[in-house]
PDB file of C-alpha atoms in Angstrom:
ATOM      1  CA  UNK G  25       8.508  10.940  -4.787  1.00 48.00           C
ATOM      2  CA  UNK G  26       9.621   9.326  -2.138  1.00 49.00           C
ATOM      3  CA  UNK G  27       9.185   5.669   0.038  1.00 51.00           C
ATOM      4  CA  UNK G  28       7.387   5.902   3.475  1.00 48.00           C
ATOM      5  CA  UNK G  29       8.290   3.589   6.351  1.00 45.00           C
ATOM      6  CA  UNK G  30       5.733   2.810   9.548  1.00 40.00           C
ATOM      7  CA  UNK G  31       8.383   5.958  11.198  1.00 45.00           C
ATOM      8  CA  UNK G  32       6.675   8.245   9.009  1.00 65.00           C
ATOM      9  CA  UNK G  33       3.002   7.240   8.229  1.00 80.00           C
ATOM     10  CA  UNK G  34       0.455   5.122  10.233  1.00 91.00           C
ATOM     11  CA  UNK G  35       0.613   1.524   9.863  1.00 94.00           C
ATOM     12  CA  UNK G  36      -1.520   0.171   7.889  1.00 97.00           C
ATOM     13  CA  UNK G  37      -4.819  -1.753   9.526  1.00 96.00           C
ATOM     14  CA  UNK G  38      -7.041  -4.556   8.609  1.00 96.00           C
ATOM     15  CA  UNK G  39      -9.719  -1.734   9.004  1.00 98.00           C
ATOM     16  CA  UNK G  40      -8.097   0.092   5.492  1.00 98.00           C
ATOM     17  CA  UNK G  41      -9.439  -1.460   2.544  1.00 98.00           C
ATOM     18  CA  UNK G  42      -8.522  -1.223  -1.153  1.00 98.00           C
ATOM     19  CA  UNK G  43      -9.989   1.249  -3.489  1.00 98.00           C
ATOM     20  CA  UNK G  44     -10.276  -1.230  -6.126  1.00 98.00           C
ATOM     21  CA  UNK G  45     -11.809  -4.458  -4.458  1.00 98.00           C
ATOM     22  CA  UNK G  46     -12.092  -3.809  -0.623  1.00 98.00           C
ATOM     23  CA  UNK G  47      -9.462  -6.286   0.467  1.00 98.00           C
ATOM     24  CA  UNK G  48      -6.942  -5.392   3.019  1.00 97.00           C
ATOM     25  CA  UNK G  49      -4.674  -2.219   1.972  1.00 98.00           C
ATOM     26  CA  UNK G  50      -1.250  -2.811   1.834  1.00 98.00           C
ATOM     27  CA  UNK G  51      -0.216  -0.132   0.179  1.00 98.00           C
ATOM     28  CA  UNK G  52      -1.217   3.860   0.220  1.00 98.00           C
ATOM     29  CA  UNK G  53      -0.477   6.272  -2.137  1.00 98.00           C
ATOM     30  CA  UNK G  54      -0.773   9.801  -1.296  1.00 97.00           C
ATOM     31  CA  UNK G  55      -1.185  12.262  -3.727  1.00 97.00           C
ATOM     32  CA  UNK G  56      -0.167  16.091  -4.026  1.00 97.00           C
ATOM     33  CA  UNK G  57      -3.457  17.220  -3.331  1.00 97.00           C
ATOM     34  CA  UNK G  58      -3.601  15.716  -0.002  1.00 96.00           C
ATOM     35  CA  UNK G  59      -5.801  12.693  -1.320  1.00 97.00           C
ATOM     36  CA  UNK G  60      -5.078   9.093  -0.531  1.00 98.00           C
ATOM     37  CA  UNK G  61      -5.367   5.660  -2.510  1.00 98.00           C
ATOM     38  CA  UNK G  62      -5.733   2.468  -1.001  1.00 98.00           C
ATOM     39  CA  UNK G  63      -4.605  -0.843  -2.810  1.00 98.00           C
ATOM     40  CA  UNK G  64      -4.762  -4.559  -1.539  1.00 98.00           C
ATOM     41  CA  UNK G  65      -0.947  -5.750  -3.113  1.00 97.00           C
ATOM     42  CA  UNK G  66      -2.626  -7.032  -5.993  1.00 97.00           C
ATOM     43  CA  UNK G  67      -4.034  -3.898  -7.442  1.00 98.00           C
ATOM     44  CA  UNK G  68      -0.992  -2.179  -6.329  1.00 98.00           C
ATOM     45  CA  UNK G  69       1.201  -3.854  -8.920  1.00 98.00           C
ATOM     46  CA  UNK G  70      -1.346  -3.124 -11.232  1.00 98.00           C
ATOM     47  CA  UNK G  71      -1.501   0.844 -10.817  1.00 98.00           C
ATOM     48  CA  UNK G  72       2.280   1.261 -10.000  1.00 98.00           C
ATOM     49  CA  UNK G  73       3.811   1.703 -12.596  1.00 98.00           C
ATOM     50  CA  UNK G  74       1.581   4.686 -13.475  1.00 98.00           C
ATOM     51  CA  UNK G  75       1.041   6.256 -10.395  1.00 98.00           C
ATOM     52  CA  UNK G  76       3.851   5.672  -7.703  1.00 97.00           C
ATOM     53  CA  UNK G  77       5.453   8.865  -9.896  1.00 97.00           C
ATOM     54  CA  UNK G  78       2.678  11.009  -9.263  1.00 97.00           C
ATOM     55  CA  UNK G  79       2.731  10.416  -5.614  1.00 98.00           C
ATOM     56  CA  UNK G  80       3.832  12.271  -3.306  1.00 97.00           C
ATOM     57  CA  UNK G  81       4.314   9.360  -0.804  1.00 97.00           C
ATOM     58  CA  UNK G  82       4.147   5.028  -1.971  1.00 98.00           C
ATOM     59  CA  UNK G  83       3.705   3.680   1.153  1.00 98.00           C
ATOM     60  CA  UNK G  84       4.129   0.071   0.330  1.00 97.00           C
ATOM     61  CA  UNK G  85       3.440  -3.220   3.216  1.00 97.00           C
ATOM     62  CA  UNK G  86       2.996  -5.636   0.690  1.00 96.00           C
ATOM     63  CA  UNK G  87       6.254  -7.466   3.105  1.00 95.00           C
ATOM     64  CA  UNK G  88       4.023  -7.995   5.823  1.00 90.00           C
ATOM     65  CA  UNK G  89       1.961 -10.335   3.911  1.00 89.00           C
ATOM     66  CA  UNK G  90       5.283 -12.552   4.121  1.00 85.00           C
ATOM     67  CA  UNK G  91       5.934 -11.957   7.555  1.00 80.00           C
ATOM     68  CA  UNK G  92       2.077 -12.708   8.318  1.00 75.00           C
ATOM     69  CA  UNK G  93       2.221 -15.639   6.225  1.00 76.00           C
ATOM     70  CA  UNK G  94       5.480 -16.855   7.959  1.00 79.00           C
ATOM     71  CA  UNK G  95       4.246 -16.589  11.098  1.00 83.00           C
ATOM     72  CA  UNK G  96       0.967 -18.183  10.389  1.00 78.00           C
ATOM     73  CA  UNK G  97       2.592 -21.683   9.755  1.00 76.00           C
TER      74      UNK G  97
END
């Protein structure tokens, strides 16, 4: 298992959506077999505990929503 930065996978974009809802991705888990899940930060949480050992790479955003949020104000 390991933790991806933006160095070592694309960023994120508003264009990927979550698996679970379609809200913006902030998160992508990429499994073993290549495959890749998509969760808005929500649903993340939700499936986390379960299946960030399974994957091969967590690539986790969810900060940006701060840094968006910061900079919004």
């Amino acid at each position: 298992m390991s933790t991806a930065t933006s160095l070592e996978q694309p960023t994120l974009n508003a264009a990927d959506r979550c698996d679970r809802c379609g809200a913006q991705a902030y998160v992508r888990a990429v499994l073993p077999s290549g495959g890749q899940l998509y969760f808005c930060a929500h649903h993340a949480r939700q499936v986390e505990e379960s299946l960030r050992p399974q994957a091969a790479v967590w690539q986790d955003e969810t900060k940006r929503l701060e840094e968006e949020r910061s900079a919004s104000l």
